[in-house]
PDB file of C-alpha atoms in Angstrom:
ATOM      1  CA  MET G1374     -30.047   6.367  -4.448  1.00  0.00           C
ATOM      2  CA  LYS G1375     -26.498   7.038  -5.554  1.00  0.00           C
ATOM      3  CA  LYS G1376     -24.863   4.770  -7.952  1.00  0.00           C
ATOM      4  CA  ILE G1377     -21.234   3.314  -7.575  1.00  0.00           C
ATOM      5  CA  VAL G1378     -19.145   1.720 -10.030  1.00  0.00           C
ATOM      6  CA  VAL G1379     -16.524  -0.421  -9.079  1.00  0.00           C
ATOM      7  CA  PHE G1380     -13.303  -1.256 -11.017  1.00  0.00           C
ATOM      8  CA  ALA G1381     -11.324  -4.250 -10.218  1.00  0.00           C
ATOM      9  CA  SER G1382      -8.665  -6.480 -11.641  1.00  0.00           C
ATOM     10  CA  GLY G1383      -8.345  -9.506  -9.362  1.00  0.00           C
ATOM     11  CA  SER G1384     -10.059 -11.551  -6.777  1.00  0.00           C
ATOM     12  CA  GLY G1385     -12.512  -8.913  -5.828  1.00  0.00           C
ATOM     13  CA  THR G1386     -12.727  -9.355  -2.099  1.00  0.00           C
ATOM     14  CA  ASN G1387     -13.087  -5.531  -1.630  1.00  0.00           C
ATOM     15  CA  ALA G1388     -15.356  -5.202  -4.568  1.00  0.00           C
ATOM     16  CA  GLU G1389     -17.728  -7.826  -2.988  1.00  0.00           C
ATOM     17  CA  ASN G1390     -17.482  -6.322   0.450  1.00  0.00           C
ATOM     18  CA  ILE G1391     -18.577  -2.838  -0.973  1.00  0.00           C
ATOM     19  CA  ILE G1392     -21.404  -4.691  -2.936  1.00  0.00           C
ATOM     20  CA  LYS G1393     -22.521  -6.363   0.214  1.00  0.00           C
ATOM     21  CA  TYR G1394     -22.395  -3.349   2.402  1.00  0.00           C
ATOM     22  CA  PHE G1395     -24.481  -1.200   0.134  1.00  0.00           C
ATOM     23  CA  ALA G1396     -26.932  -3.845  -0.572  1.00  0.00           C
ATOM     24  CA  LEU G1397     -27.943  -3.039   2.847  1.00  0.00           C
ATOM     25  CA  SER G1398     -27.693   0.623   2.431  1.00  0.00           C
ATOM     26  CA  GLU G1399     -30.363   3.345   1.541  1.00  0.00           C
ATOM     27  CA  ILE G1400     -27.285   5.727   0.568  1.00  0.00           C
ATOM     28  CA  GLY G1401     -26.556   4.068  -2.636  1.00  0.00           C
ATOM     29  CA  SER G1402     -25.686   0.705  -4.566  1.00  0.00           C
ATOM     30  CA  VAL G1403     -22.943  -0.743  -6.566  1.00  0.00           C
ATOM     31  CA  VAL G1404     -24.702  -0.865 -10.124  1.00  0.00           C
ATOM     32  CA  ALA G1405     -21.732  -2.333 -12.086  1.00  0.00           C
ATOM     33  CA  VAL G1406     -18.278  -3.993 -11.921  1.00  0.00           C
ATOM     34  CA  PHE G1407     -15.687  -3.181 -14.500  1.00  0.00           C
ATOM     35  CA  THR G1408     -12.798  -5.406 -15.109  1.00  0.00           C
ATOM     36  CA  ASN G1409      -9.827  -5.475 -17.392  1.00  0.00           C
ATOM     37  CA  ASN G1410      -9.215  -9.209 -16.786  1.00  0.00           C
ATOM     38  CA  ALA G1411     -11.590 -11.592 -18.316  1.00  0.00           C
ATOM     39  CA  THR G1412     -10.688 -14.503 -15.806  1.00  0.00           C
ATOM     40  CA  ALA G1413     -10.718 -12.329 -12.568  1.00  0.00           C
ATOM     41  CA  LYS G1414     -12.553 -13.817  -9.623  1.00  0.00           C
ATOM     42  CA  VAL G1415     -14.496 -10.624  -9.042  1.00  0.00           C
ATOM     43  CA  ILE G1416     -16.663 -11.314 -12.074  1.00  0.00           C
ATOM     44  CA  GLU G1417     -17.973 -14.572 -10.398  1.00  0.00           C
ATOM     45  CA  ARG G1418     -18.253 -12.416  -7.179  1.00  0.00           C
ATOM     46  CA  ALA G1419     -20.311  -9.772  -8.886  1.00  0.00           C
ATOM     47  CA  LYS G1420     -22.498 -12.275 -10.654  1.00  0.00           C
ATOM     48  CA  ASN G1421     -23.136 -14.045  -7.269  1.00  0.00           C
ATOM     49  CA  ASN G1422     -24.485 -10.701  -6.121  1.00  0.00           C
ATOM     50  CA  ARG G1423     -26.407  -9.973  -9.097  1.00  0.00           C
ATOM     51  CA  ILE G1424     -24.274  -7.212 -10.321  1.00  0.00           C
ATOM     52  CA  PRO G1425     -23.591  -6.725 -14.200  1.00  0.00           C
ATOM     53  CA  THR G1426     -20.047  -6.736 -15.058  1.00  0.00           C
ATOM     54  CA  GLU G1427     -18.039  -5.116 -17.893  1.00  0.00           C
ATOM     55  CA  VAL G1428     -14.924  -6.747 -19.129  1.00  0.00           C
ATOM     56  CA  PHE G1429     -12.959  -4.619 -21.235  1.00  0.00           C
ATOM     57  CA  SER G1430      -9.298  -4.506 -23.067  1.00  0.00           C
ATOM     58  CA  LYS G1431      -6.794  -2.005 -22.220  1.00  0.00           C
ATOM     59  CA  GLU G1432      -7.108  -0.521 -25.747  1.00  0.00           C
ATOM     60  CA  GLU G1433     -10.947   0.153 -24.778  1.00  0.00           C
ATOM     61  CA  LEU G1434     -10.005   1.736 -21.809  1.00  0.00           C
ATOM     62  CA  PHE G1435      -7.849   4.206 -23.519  1.00  0.00           C
ATOM     63  CA  GLU G1436      -9.811   4.584 -26.774  1.00  0.00           C
ATOM     64  CA  GLY G1437     -13.005   5.845 -24.949  1.00  0.00           C
ATOM     65  CA  LYS G1438     -15.053   2.966 -25.115  1.00  0.00           C
ATOM     66  CA  VAL G1439     -15.071   2.539 -21.243  1.00  0.00           C
ATOM     67  CA  LEU G1440     -15.953   6.098 -20.790  1.00  0.00           C
ATOM     68  CA  GLN G1441     -18.880   5.611 -23.030  1.00  0.00           C
ATOM     69  CA  LYS G1442     -20.011   2.808 -21.078  1.00  0.00           C
ATOM     70  CA  ILE G1443     -19.587   4.923 -17.737  1.00  0.00           C
ATOM     71  CA  ASN G1444     -21.412   7.800 -19.132  1.00  0.00           C
ATOM     72  CA  GLU G1445     -24.560   5.618 -19.809  1.00  0.00           C
ATOM     73  CA  ILE G1446     -24.620   4.580 -16.233  1.00  0.00           C
ATOM     74  CA  GLU G1447     -23.977   8.348 -14.643  1.00  0.00           C
ATOM     75  CA  PRO G1448     -22.324   7.155 -11.653  1.00  0.00           C
ATOM     76  CA  ASP G1449     -22.045   9.241  -8.569  1.00  0.00           C
ATOM     77  CA  LEU G1450     -18.863   7.607  -7.598  1.00  0.00           C
ATOM     78  CA  ILE G1451     -16.199   5.520  -9.229  1.00  0.00           C
ATOM     79  CA  VAL G1452     -14.405   3.286  -6.819  1.00  0.00           C
ATOM     80  CA  LEU G1453     -11.016   1.540  -7.880  1.00  0.00           C
ATOM     81  CA  ALA G1454     -10.649  -1.622  -5.735  1.00  0.00           C
ATOM     82  CA  GLY G1455      -7.642  -3.470  -6.836  1.00  0.00           C
ATOM     83  CA  PHE G1456      -7.818  -2.143 -10.293  1.00  0.00           C
ATOM     84  CA  LEU G1457      -3.959  -2.364 -11.459  1.00  0.00           C
ATOM     85  CA  LEU G1458      -3.995  -0.106 -14.866  1.00  0.00           C
ATOM     86  CA  LYS G1459      -3.447   3.548 -14.748  1.00  0.00           C
ATOM     87  CA  PHE G1460      -6.709   5.260 -14.866  1.00  0.00           C
ATOM     88  CA  PRO G1461      -7.191   7.401 -18.450  1.00  0.00           C
ATOM     89  CA  GLN G1462      -7.321  10.996 -18.303  1.00  0.00           C
ATOM     90  CA  ASP G1463     -10.630  11.172 -20.323  1.00  0.00           C
ATOM     91  CA  ILE G1464     -12.634   9.629 -17.342  1.00  0.00           C
ATOM     92  CA  ILE G1465     -10.668  11.678 -14.663  1.00  0.00           C
ATOM     93  CA  ALA G1466     -11.424  14.803 -16.714  1.00  0.00           C
ATOM     94  CA  SER G1467     -15.281  13.612 -16.979  1.00  0.00           C
ATOM     95  CA  TYR G1468     -15.643  12.680 -13.446  1.00  0.00           C
ATOM     96  CA  PRO G1469     -13.327  15.122 -11.378  1.00  0.00           C
ATOM     97  CA  ASN G1470     -13.363  14.278  -7.460  1.00  0.00           C
ATOM     98  CA  LYS G1471     -15.635  11.265  -8.260  1.00  0.00           C
ATOM     99  CA  ILE G1472     -13.236   8.709  -8.616  1.00  0.00           C
ATOM    100  CA  ILE G1473     -11.345   6.987  -5.606  1.00  0.00           C
ATOM    101  CA  ASN G1474      -8.594   4.317  -5.185  1.00  0.00           C
ATOM    102  CA  ILE G1475      -7.433   2.499  -1.864  1.00  0.00           C
ATOM    103  CA  HIS G1476      -3.822   2.037  -1.589  1.00  0.00           C
ATOM    104  CA  PRO G1477      -2.375  -0.410   0.976  1.00  0.00           C
ATOM    105  CA  ALA G1478       0.064   1.790   2.482  1.00  0.00           C
ATOM    106  CA  LEU G1479       0.102   5.315   4.166  1.00  0.00           C
ATOM    107  CA  LEU G1480       0.775   7.416   1.248  1.00  0.00           C
ATOM    108  CA  PRO G1481       2.869   9.069   0.131  1.00  0.00           C
ATOM    109  CA  LYS G1482       5.156   6.337   1.293  1.00  0.00           C
ATOM    110  CA  TYR G1483       5.391   3.355  -0.953  1.00  0.00           C
ATOM    111  CA  GLY G1484       3.290   4.651  -3.597  1.00  0.00           C
ATOM    112  CA  GLY G1485       3.777   5.003  -7.407  1.00  0.00           C
ATOM    113  CA  LYS G1486       4.103   2.682 -10.520  1.00  0.00           C
ATOM    114  CA  GLY G1487       4.459  -1.063  -9.602  1.00  0.00           C
ATOM    115  CA  MET G1488       3.693  -0.351  -5.865  1.00  0.00           C
ATOM    116  CA  TYR G1489       0.588  -2.575  -5.167  1.00  0.00           C
ATOM    117  CA  GLY G1490      -0.432  -5.689  -3.335  1.00  0.00           C
ATOM    118  CA  MET G1491       2.621  -7.769  -2.111  1.00  0.00           C
ATOM    119  CA  ASN G1492       5.137  -5.549  -3.709  1.00  0.00           C
ATOM    120  CA  VAL G1493       4.144  -2.730  -1.279  1.00  0.00           C
ATOM    121  CA  HIS G1494       3.983  -5.168   1.810  1.00  0.00           C
ATOM    122  CA  ARG G1495       7.404  -6.762   0.990  1.00  0.00           C
ATOM    123  CA  ALA G1496       9.088  -3.247   0.888  1.00  0.00           C
ATOM    124  CA  ILE G1497       7.350  -2.393   4.259  1.00  0.00           C
ATOM    125  CA  VAL G1498       8.849  -5.491   5.921  1.00  0.00           C
ATOM    126  CA  GLU G1499      12.445  -4.932   4.318  1.00  0.00           C
ATOM    127  CA  ASN G1500      12.419  -1.334   5.599  1.00  0.00           C
ATOM    128  CA  LYS G1501      11.449  -2.500   8.988  1.00  0.00           C
ATOM    129  CA  GLU G1502       8.585   0.056   9.121  1.00  0.00           C
ATOM    130  CA  LYS G1503       6.957   0.335  12.701  1.00  0.00           C
ATOM    131  CA  GLU G1504       3.385   1.047  10.998  1.00  0.00           C
ATOM    132  CA  THR G1505       1.569   0.865   7.532  1.00  0.00           C
ATOM    133  CA  GLY G1506      -1.984   1.310   6.778  1.00  0.00           C
ATOM    134  CA  ILE G1507      -4.308   2.126   4.278  1.00  0.00           C
ATOM    135  CA  THR G1508      -4.871   5.337   2.122  1.00  0.00           C
ATOM    136  CA  ILE G1509      -8.197   6.160   0.298  1.00  0.00           C
ATOM    137  CA  HIS G1510      -7.513   8.982  -2.083  1.00  0.00           C
ATOM    138  CA  TYR G1511      -8.964  10.532  -5.294  1.00  0.00           C
ATOM    139  CA  VAL G1512      -7.659   9.462  -8.552  1.00  0.00           C
ATOM    140  CA  ASN G1513      -5.559  11.951 -10.667  1.00  0.00           C
ATOM    141  CA  GLU G1514      -3.255  11.674 -13.598  1.00  0.00           C
ATOM    142  CA  ASN G1515      -0.378  10.340 -11.726  1.00  0.00           C
ATOM    143  CA  TYR G1516      -0.304   6.909  -9.535  1.00  0.00           C
ATOM    144  CA  ASP G1517      -1.229   7.497  -6.218  1.00  0.00           C
ATOM    145  CA  GLU G1518      -0.984  11.292  -5.800  1.00  0.00           C
ATOM    146  CA  GLY G1519      -4.337  12.345  -5.808  1.00  0.00           C
ATOM    147  CA  GLY G1520      -5.791  14.025  -2.522  1.00  0.00           C
ATOM    148  CA  VAL G1521      -6.072  11.895   0.621  1.00  0.00           C
ATOM    149  CA  VAL G1522      -9.694  11.364   1.711  1.00  0.00           C
ATOM    150  CA  PHE G1523      -8.679   8.832   4.770  1.00  0.00           C
ATOM    151  CA  GLN G1524      -5.909   7.152   6.180  1.00  0.00           C
ATOM    152  CA  LYS G1525      -5.945   4.442   8.924  1.00  0.00           C
ATOM    153  CA  GLU G1526      -2.798   3.022  10.513  1.00  0.00           C
ATOM    154  CA  VAL G1527      -1.774  -0.157  11.996  1.00  0.00           C
ATOM    155  CA  ALA G1528       1.354  -1.149  14.074  1.00  0.00           C
ATOM    156  CA  LEU G1529       3.778  -3.563  13.073  1.00  0.00           C
ATOM    157  CA  THR G1530       6.046  -5.414  15.666  1.00  0.00           C
ATOM    158  CA  GLY G1531       8.848  -6.136  13.301  1.00  0.00           C
ATOM    159  CA  SER G1532       8.332  -9.827  13.100  1.00  0.00           C
ATOM    160  CA  GLU G1533       5.601  -9.768  10.544  1.00  0.00           C
ATOM    161  CA  THR G1534       6.007 -11.633   7.402  1.00  0.00           C
ATOM    162  CA  PRO G1535       4.761  -9.904   4.026  1.00  0.00           C
ATOM    163  CA  GLU G1536       1.861 -12.108   4.365  1.00  0.00           C
ATOM    164  CA  GLY G1537       1.209 -11.094   7.702  1.00  0.00           C
ATOM    165  CA  VAL G1538       1.255  -7.349   6.747  1.00  0.00           C
ATOM    166  CA  ALA G1539      -1.208  -8.337   3.905  1.00  0.00           C
ATOM    167  CA  GLU G1540      -3.717  -9.765   6.482  1.00  0.00           C
ATOM    168  CA  LYS G1541      -3.653  -6.672   8.637  1.00  0.00           C
ATOM    169  CA  ILE G1542      -4.133  -4.418   5.664  1.00  0.00           C
ATOM    170  CA  HIS G1543      -7.029  -6.477   4.233  1.00  0.00           C
ATOM    171  CA  GLU G1544      -8.724  -6.162   7.644  1.00  0.00           C
ATOM    172  CA  LEU G1545      -8.532  -2.413   7.626  1.00  0.00           C
ATOM    173  CA  GLU G1546      -9.514  -2.542   3.736  1.00  0.00           C
ATOM    174  CA  GLN G1547     -12.810  -4.394   4.626  1.00  0.00           C
ATOM    175  CA  GLU G1548     -13.740  -2.488   7.645  1.00  0.00           C
ATOM    176  CA  PHE G1549     -13.023   1.094   6.597  1.00  0.00           C
ATOM    177  CA  PHE G1550     -13.301   1.183   2.620  1.00  0.00           C
ATOM    178  CA  PRO G1551     -17.277   0.993   2.573  1.00  0.00           C
ATOM    179  CA  GLN G1552     -17.675   3.355   5.384  1.00  0.00           C
ATOM    180  CA  VAL G1553     -15.405   5.942   3.839  1.00  0.00           C
ATOM    181  CA  ILE G1554     -17.494   5.346   0.414  1.00  0.00           C
ATOM    182  CA  ALA G1555     -20.652   5.990   2.260  1.00  0.00           C
ATOM    183  CA  GLY G1556     -19.252   9.040   3.832  1.00  0.00           C
ATOM    184  CA  LEU G1557     -18.428  10.605   0.480  1.00  0.00           C
ATOM    185  CA  LEU G1558     -21.938   9.746  -0.975  1.00  0.00           C
ATOM    186  CA  GLU G1559     -23.704  11.445   1.817  1.00  0.00           C
TER     187      GLU G1559
END
């Protein structure tokens, strides 16, 4: 069984979806959830699914303490699912092509520092885009610049609100993120 570690900073709907998907899988399973937010809803979601959680500070992330904990687990894949801090170089170097992230737009458009969540959806609506989508990509030292693993687009009518765009993106994330992870593990 392949081991997956999930990093999340917020509500954890994608993390929980991945946990549940792999609970029924023979390929792998989520063995830990790491978060930098002690009040994140992802902690409760992980506990409800009997997945151990690690809460850490930004300092611990960048001083190597988180890398030590990851090394104890020896994951086959590290999945960023709504993790908002820039991922540190020491972890990226230790796990080349084994760290992926999901982005709520079709990269390279609407990527980079500060482009996450509703910031992305508002920009898409303001720019009257005809489509948007999700990008699953490898993590490197720059925000949203790692190699693209998968993209899926969804058409926009032009009358969507940022919240409506967010709903469309969430549906794509829920459907495709676990499938792409499974494909990478096989």
